[in-house]
Coordinates of C-alpha atoms in Angstrom, one line a residue:
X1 CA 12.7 56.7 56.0
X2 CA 11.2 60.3 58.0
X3 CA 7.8 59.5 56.9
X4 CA 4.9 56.7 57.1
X5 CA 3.4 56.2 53.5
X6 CA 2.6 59.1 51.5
X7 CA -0.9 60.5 50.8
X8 CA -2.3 62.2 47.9
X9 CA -2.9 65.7 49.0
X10 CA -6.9 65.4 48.8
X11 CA -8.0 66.4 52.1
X12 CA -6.7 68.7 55.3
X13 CA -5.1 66.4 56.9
X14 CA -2.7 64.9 54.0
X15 CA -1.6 68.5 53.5
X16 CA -0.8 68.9 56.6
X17 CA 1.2 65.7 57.4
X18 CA 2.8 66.7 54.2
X19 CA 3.9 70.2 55.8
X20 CA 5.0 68.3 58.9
X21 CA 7.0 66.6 56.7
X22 CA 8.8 69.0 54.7
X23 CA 9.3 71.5 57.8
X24 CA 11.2 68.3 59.5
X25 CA 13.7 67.6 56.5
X26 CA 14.4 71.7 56.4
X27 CA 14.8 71.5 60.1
X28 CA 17.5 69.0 60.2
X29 CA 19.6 70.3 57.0
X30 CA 19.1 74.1 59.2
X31 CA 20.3 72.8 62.7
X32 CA 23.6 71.0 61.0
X33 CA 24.8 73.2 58.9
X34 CA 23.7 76.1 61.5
X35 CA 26.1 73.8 63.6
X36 CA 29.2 73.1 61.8
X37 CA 29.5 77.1 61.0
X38 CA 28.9 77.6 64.3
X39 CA 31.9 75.2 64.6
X40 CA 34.1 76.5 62.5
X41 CA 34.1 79.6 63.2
X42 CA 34.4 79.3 67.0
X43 CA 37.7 77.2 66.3
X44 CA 39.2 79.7 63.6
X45 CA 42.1 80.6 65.5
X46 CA 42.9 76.5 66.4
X47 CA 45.9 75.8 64.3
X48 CA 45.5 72.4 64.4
X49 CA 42.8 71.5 60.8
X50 CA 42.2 67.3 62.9
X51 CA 39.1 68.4 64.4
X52 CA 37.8 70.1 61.7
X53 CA 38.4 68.1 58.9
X54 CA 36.7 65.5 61.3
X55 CA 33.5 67.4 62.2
X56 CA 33.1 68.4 58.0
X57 CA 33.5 64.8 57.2
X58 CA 31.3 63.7 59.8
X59 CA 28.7 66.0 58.9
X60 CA 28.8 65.1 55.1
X61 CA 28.3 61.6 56.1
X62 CA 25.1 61.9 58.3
X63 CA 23.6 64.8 56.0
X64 CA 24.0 61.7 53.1
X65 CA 22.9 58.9 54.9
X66 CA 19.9 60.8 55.7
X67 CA 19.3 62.0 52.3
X68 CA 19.8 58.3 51.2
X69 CA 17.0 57.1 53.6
X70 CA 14.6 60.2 52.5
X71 CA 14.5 59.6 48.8
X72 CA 14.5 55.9 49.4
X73 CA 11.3 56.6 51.4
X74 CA 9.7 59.0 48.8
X75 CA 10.3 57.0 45.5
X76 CA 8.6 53.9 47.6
X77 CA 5.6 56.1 48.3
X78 CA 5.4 57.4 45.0
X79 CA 5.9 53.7 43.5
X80 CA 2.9 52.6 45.9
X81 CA 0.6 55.1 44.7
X82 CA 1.3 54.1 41.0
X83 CA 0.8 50.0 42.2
X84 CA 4.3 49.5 40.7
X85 CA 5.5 48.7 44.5
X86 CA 7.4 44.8 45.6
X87 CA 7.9 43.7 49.2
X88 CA 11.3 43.9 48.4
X89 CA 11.6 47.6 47.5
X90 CA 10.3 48.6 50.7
X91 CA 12.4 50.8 52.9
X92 CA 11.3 50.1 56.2
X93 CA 13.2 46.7 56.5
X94 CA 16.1 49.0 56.8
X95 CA 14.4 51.7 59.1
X96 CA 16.0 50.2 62.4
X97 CA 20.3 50.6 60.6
X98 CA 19.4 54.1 59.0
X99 CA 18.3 55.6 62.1
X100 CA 21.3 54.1 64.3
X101 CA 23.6 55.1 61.7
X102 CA 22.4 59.0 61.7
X103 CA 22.2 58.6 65.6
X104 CA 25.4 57.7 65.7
X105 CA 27.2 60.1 63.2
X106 CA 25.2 62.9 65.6
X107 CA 26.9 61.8 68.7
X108 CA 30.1 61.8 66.9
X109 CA 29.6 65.7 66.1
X110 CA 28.4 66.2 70.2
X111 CA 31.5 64.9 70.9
X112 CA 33.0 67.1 68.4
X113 CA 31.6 70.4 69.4
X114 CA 28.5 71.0 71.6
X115 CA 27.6 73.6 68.5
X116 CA 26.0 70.1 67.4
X117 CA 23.7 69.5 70.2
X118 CA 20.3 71.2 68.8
X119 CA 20.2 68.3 65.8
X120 CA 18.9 66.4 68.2
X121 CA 15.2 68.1 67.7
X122 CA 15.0 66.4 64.7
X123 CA 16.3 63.1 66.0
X124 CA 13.5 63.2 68.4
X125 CA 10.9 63.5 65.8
X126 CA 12.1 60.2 63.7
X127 CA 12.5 58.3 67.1
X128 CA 8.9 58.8 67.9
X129 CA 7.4 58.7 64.2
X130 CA 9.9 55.4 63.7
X131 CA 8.7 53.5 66.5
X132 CA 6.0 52.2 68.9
X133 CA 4.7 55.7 71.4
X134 CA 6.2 54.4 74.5
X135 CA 9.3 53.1 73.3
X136 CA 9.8 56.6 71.0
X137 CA 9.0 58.3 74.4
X138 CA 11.5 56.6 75.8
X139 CA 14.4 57.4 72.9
X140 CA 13.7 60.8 73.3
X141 CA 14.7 60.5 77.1
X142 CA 18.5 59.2 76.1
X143 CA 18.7 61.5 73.7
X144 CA 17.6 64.5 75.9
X145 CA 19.9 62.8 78.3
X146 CA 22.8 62.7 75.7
X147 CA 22.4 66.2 74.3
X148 CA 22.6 67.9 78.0
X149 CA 25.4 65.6 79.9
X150 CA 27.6 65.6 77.4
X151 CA 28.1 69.3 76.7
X152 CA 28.7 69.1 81.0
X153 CA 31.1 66.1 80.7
X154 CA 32.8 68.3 77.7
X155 CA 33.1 71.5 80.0
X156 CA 34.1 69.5 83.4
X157 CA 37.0 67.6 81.4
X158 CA 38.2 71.3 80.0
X159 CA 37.7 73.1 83.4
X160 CA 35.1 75.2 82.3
X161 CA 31.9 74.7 84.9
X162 CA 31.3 78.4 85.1
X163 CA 30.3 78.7 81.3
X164 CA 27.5 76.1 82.6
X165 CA 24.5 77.7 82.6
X166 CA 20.6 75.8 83.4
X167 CA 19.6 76.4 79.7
X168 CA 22.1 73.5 78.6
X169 CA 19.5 71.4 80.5
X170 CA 15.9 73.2 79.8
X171 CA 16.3 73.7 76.1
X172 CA 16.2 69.9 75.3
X173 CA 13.8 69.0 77.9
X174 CA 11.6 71.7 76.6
X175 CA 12.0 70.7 72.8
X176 CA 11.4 67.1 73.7
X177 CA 8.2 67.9 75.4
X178 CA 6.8 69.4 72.5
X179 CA 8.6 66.6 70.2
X180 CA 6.3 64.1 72.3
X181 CA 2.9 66.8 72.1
X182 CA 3.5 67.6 67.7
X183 CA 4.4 63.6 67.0
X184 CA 1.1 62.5 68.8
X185 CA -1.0 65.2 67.3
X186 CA 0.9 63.7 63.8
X187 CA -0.1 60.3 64.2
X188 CA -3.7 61.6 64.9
X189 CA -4.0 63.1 62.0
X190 CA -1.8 60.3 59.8
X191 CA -4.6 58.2 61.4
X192 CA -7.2 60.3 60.2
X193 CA -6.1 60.5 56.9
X194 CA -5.5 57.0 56.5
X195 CA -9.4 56.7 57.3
X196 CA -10.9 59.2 54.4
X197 CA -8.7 57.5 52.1
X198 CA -10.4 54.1 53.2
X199 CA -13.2 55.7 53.3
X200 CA -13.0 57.3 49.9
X201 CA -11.8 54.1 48.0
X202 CA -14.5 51.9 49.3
X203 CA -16.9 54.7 47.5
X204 CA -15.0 54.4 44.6
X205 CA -15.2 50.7 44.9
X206 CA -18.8 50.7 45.2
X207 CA -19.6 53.2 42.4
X208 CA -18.0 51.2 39.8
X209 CA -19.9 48.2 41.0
X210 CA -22.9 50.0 40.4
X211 CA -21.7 51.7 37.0
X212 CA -21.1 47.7 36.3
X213 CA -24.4 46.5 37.4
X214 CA -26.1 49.7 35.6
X215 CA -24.3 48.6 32.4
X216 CA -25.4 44.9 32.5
X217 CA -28.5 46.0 33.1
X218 CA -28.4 47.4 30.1
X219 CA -27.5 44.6 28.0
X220 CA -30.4 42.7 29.3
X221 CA -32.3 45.4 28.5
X222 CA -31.4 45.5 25.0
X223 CA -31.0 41.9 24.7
X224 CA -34.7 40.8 25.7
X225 CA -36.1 43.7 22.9
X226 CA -34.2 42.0 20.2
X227 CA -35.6 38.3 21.3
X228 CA -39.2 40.6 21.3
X229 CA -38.3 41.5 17.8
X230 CA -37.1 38.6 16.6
X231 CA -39.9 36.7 18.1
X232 CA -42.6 39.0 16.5
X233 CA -40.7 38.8 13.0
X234 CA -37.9 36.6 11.9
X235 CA -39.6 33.6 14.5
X236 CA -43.5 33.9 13.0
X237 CA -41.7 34.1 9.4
X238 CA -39.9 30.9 9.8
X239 CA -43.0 29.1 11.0
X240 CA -44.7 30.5 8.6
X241 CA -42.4 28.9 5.8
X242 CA -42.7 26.0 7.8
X243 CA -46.6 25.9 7.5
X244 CA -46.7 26.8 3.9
X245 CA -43.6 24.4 2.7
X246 CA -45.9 21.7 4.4
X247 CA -49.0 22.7 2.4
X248 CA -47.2 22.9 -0.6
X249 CA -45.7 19.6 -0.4
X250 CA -49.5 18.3 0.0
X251 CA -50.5 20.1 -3.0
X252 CA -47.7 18.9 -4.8
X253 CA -48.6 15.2 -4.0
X254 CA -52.3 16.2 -4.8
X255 CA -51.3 17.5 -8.2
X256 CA -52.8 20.8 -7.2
X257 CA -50.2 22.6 -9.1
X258 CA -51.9 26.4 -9.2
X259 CA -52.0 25.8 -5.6
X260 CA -48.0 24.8 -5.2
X261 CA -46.8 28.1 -7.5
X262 CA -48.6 30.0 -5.0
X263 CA -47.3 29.1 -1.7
X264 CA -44.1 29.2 -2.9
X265 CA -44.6 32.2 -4.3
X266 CA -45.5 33.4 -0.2
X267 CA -42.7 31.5 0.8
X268 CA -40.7 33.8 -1.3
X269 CA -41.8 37.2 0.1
X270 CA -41.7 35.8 3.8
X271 CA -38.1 34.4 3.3
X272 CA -37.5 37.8 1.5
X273 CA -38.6 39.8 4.3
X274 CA -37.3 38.5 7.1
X275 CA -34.0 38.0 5.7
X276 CA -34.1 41.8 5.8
X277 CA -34.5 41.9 9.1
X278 CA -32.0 39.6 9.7
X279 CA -29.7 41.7 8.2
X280 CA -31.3 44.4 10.3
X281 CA -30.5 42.0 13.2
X282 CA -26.6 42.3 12.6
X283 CA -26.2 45.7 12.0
X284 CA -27.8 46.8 15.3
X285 CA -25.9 43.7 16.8
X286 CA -22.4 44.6 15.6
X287 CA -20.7 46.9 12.6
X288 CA -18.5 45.0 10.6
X289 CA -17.3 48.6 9.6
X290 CA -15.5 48.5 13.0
X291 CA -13.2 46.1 11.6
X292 CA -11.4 49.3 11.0
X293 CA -10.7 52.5 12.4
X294 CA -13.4 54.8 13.5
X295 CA -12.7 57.7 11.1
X296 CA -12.1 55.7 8.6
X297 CA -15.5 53.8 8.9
X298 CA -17.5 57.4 9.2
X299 CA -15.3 58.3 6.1
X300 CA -16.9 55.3 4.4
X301 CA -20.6 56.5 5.3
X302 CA -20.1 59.8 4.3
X303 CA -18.7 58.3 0.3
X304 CA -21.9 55.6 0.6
X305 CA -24.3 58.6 1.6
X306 CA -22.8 60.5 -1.8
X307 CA -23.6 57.8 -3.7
X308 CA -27.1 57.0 -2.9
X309 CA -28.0 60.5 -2.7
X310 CA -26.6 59.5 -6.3
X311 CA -28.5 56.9 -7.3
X312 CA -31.9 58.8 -6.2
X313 CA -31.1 61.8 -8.7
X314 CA -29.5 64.2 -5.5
X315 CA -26.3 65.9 -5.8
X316 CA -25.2 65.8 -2.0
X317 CA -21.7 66.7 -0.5
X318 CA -21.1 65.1 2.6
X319 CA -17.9 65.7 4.7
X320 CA -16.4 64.2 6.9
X321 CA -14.2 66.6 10.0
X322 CA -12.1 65.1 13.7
X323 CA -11.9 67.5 15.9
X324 CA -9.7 67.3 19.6
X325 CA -7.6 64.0 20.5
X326 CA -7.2 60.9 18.6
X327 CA -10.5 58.6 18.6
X328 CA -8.5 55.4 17.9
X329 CA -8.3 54.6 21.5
X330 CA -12.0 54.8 21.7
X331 CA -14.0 51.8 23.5
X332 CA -15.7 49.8 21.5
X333 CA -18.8 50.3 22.4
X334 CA -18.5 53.9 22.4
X335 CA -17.2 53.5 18.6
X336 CA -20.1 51.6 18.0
X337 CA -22.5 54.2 19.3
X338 CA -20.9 56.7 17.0
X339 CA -21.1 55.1 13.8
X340 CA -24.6 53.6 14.2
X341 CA -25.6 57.1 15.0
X342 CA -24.1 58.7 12.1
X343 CA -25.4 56.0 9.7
X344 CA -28.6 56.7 11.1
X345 CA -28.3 60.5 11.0
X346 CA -27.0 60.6 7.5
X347 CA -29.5 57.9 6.0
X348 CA -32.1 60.2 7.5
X349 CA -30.7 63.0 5.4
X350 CA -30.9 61.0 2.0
X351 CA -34.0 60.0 2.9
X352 CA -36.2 63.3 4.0
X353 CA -34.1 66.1 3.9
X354 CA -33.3 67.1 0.3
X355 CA -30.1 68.3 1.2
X356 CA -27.3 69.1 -1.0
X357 CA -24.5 69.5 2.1
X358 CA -24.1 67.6 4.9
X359 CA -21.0 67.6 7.2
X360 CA -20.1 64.7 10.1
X361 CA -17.9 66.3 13.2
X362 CA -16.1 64.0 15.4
X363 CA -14.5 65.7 18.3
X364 CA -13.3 63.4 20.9
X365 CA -11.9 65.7 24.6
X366 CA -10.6 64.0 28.2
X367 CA -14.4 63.8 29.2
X368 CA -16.8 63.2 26.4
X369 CA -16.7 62.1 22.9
X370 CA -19.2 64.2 20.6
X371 CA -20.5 63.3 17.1
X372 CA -23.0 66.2 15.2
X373 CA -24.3 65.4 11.6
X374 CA -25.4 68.7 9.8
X375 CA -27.5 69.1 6.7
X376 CA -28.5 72.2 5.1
X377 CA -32.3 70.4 4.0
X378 CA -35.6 71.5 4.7
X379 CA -35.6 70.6 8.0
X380 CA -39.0 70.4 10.2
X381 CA -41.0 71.8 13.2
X382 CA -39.7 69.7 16.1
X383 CA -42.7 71.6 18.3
X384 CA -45.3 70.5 15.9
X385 CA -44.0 66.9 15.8
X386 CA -43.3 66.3 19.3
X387 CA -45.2 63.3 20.9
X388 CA -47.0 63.4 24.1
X389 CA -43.7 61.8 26.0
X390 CA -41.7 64.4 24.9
X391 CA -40.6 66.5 21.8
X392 CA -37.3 64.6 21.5
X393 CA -39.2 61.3 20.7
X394 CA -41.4 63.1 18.7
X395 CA -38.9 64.5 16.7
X396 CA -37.1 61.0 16.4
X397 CA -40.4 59.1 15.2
X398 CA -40.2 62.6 12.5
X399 CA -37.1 61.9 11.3
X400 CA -37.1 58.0 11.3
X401 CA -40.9 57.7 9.2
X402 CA -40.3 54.6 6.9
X403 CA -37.1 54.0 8.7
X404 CA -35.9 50.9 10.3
X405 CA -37.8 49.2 12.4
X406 CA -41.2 50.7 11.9
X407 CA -40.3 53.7 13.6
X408 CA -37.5 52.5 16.1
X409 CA -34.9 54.6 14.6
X410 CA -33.3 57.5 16.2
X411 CA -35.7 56.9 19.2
X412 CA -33.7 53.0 19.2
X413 CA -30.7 55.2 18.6
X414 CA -31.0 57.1 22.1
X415 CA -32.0 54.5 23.9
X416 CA -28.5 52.8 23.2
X417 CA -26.9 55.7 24.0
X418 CA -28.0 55.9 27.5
X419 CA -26.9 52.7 28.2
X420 CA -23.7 54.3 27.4
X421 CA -24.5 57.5 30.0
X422 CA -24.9 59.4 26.7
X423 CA -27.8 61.5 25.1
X424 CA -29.2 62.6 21.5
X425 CA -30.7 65.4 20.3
X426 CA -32.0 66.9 17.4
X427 CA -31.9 70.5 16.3
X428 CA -34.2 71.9 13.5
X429 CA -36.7 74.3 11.6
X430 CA -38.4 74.3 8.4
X431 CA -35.7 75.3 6.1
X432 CA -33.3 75.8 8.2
X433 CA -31.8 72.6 8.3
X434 CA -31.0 69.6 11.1
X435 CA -28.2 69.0 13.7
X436 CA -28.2 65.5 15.3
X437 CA -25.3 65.7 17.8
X438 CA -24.7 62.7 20.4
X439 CA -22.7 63.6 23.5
X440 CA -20.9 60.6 25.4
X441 CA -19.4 60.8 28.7
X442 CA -15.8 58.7 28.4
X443 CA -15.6 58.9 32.3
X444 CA -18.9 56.3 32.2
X445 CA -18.8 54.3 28.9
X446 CA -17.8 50.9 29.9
X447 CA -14.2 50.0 28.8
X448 CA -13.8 46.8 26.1
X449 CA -10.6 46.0 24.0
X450 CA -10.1 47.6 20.6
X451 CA -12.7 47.4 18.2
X452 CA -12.8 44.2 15.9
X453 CA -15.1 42.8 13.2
X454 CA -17.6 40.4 14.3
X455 CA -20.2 40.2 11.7
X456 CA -19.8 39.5 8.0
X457 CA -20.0 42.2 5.5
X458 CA -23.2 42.8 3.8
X459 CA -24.7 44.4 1.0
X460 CA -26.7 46.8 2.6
X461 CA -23.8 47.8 5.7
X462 CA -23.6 50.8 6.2
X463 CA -27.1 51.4 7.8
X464 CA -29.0 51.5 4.8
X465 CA -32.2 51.9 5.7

């Protein structure tokens, strides 16, 4: 109940309201029990145990209360922060009782002992934090008047005017002044702090609207070069089959037979070929591998890349090794990225690079996901095969000759990845092998729900190129 709404120690001024704070709370628990030993040990030789039985029980109550109000106050701040906060958990409804009950336990003690007058610093400081500045300002004048006519009252009733001394009257005047000058500098700097933490969130706000708008921007992008492709291919082939099925259908009512076994024989190899790139179509669309988990799925390249190194007379090992936390919670899109680029990588390596090892690393840390494909093959000049853009893209249109896509390959590969804020490269030197690695940032990739299938399996999943 001491103190407005908590802010994360990010800046200066949080730190030091923070200090303010904590320096109050000690204050308080110093000056009353500084008091009641002053107390007791002024009335040792009182044989009557009334008083201070009173003033220990008096002091237990108010040290509780306030301890009640504190915690209250702390566990709400802490609940804000976290969002897990309801109108109805908020302690400041109560703000107004809890301070008129530890007001009231205090003048209890003044009347006790005037050992218990210098708790009212701390009082002053919750008056003026609690409520508006003027009517704070004037709390602090009752309680300034309390804490110095009461000791006099207490010394006129027991005939002791001589112990009087000016202090009684200066030391809370004093102590209220600079009550009044610290809680205004406070509520400069609470003020303050609220402001960069405005400030700060609005940038926050404002960055993930442009991550958001970046990342759409993206799936435009990718979506109007798959209506280019599918335009330039699968489209002309279907109106292609359209044109021929026509003209065969004339033939055939012609009874130009020779003529009818060869346009269906075209139909044939157009139907043929684009249903490849269909197929193409789906895989860089969606991996129906996803339908499980992502180590499992890589697993399940690496046993297909065995087997049609295999088929084509090779004898490669390829292993698969997870490195870091678990990659199940993994976005699907980021998943995605990974297994498309390790199909890719390791078709590559059954394809050009004669290898007879190749080894798949996952590691996945708190601020990047990483995937490197290894082969022990002949590897290649990346210098000598570098394109004019770069030697990265040359190297990709290297690696990807006869690939998919006439060349779209790893250098189609990249360009999904930095959609994703990520980045490819490619490691290698005649006979020294080739590292791909891939390097996503998880503090960028766009978040989706867990990974499902959304394609049907085909023959040729898996990336086979």
């Amino acid at each position: 109940m001491s103190s407005a709404q908590t802010l994360e120690p990010r800046d200066a001024p949080s730190r030091v309201l923070q200090t303010l704070r904590i320096a109050l709370h000690v204050m308080f628990a110093f000056l009353l029990g500084f008091g009641l030993i002053r107390y007791l040990v002024g009335s040792s030789d009182t044989p009557n145990p009334a008083p201070k039985i009173c003033a220990v029980a008096t002091v237990l109550l108010m040290g509780a209360v306030y301890l009640i109000g504190t915690v209250w106050e702390n566990r709400y701040a802490r609940a804000l922060r976290s969002g897990r906060v309801t109108t109805a958990s908020n302690p400041r409804r109560f703000a107004g009782w809890w301070l008129t009950c530890v007001t009231l336990a205090w003048i209890a003690l003044l009347l006790i002992s005037a050992n218990f007058v210098w708790v009212v610093f701390p009082l002053m400081f919750l008056y003026l934090h609690l409520l508006r500045l003027w009517r704070g300002v004037i709390a602090v004048g009752i309680l300034w008047v309390l804490s110095s006519f009461v000791p006099l009252w207490q010394l006129a009733s027991a005939d002791q005017l001589d112990r009087f001394s000016p202090g009684s009257f200066l030391g809370p005047l004093l102590g209220a002044g600079l009550a009044i000058v610290i809680s205004t500098a406070y509520r400069a700097l609470h003020h303050e702090a609220l402001h960069h933490q405005r400030v700060a969130e609005a940038l926050r706000m404002a960055q993930a609207e442009l991550a958001e708008k970046e990342h759409q921007a993206g799936r435009m992008e990718e979506r109007d070069r798959l209506a280019r492709e599918i335009h330039d291919t699968v489209a002309q082939g279907l109106s292609s089959i359209v044109l021929m099925s026509r003209a065969a259908s004339a033939s055939l009512t012609g009874g130009r037979l020779d003529e009818v076994g060869s346009r269906i024989s075209t139909i044939q190899e157009t139907a043929s070929d684009n249903l490849e790139e269909a197929r193409r179509f789906v895989r860089d669309l969606s991996s129906p591998a996803l339908g499980r988990s992502l180590v499992s799925a890589l697993g399940s390249a690496c046993e297909r890349t065995q087997g049609r190194a295999a088929a084509e007379g090779g004898e490669l090992r390829c292993t698969l090794r997870t490195e870091g936390a678990d990659p199940s919670g993994l976005p699907e899109t980021v998943a995605s990225a990974l297994l498309r680029a390790a199909q890719e990588a390791l078709a590559n390596v059954v394809k050009h690079s004669r290898a007879d090892i190749a080894v798949v690393t996952l590691a996945v840390w708190d601020a990047e996901v990483a995937l490197d494909v290894y082969d022990d093959g002949r590897g290649f000049d990346t210098a000598s095969s570098a394109s004019s853009a770069s030697s990265a893209s040359g190297a990709d249109n290297a690696k990807t000759e006869g690939g998919v896509g006439g060349g779209y390959g790893l250098l189609g590969l990249r360009r999904r990845l930095e959609t994703l804020g990520g980045s490819l490269s490619v490691d290698s030197a005649p006979g020294e092998g080739t590292v791909v690695g891939v390097r996503i940032p998880l503090t960028s990739a766009p978040t989706t729900s867990t990974p499902t299938a959304s394609a049907p399996t085909t023959s040729d999943e898996g990336g086979e190129q």
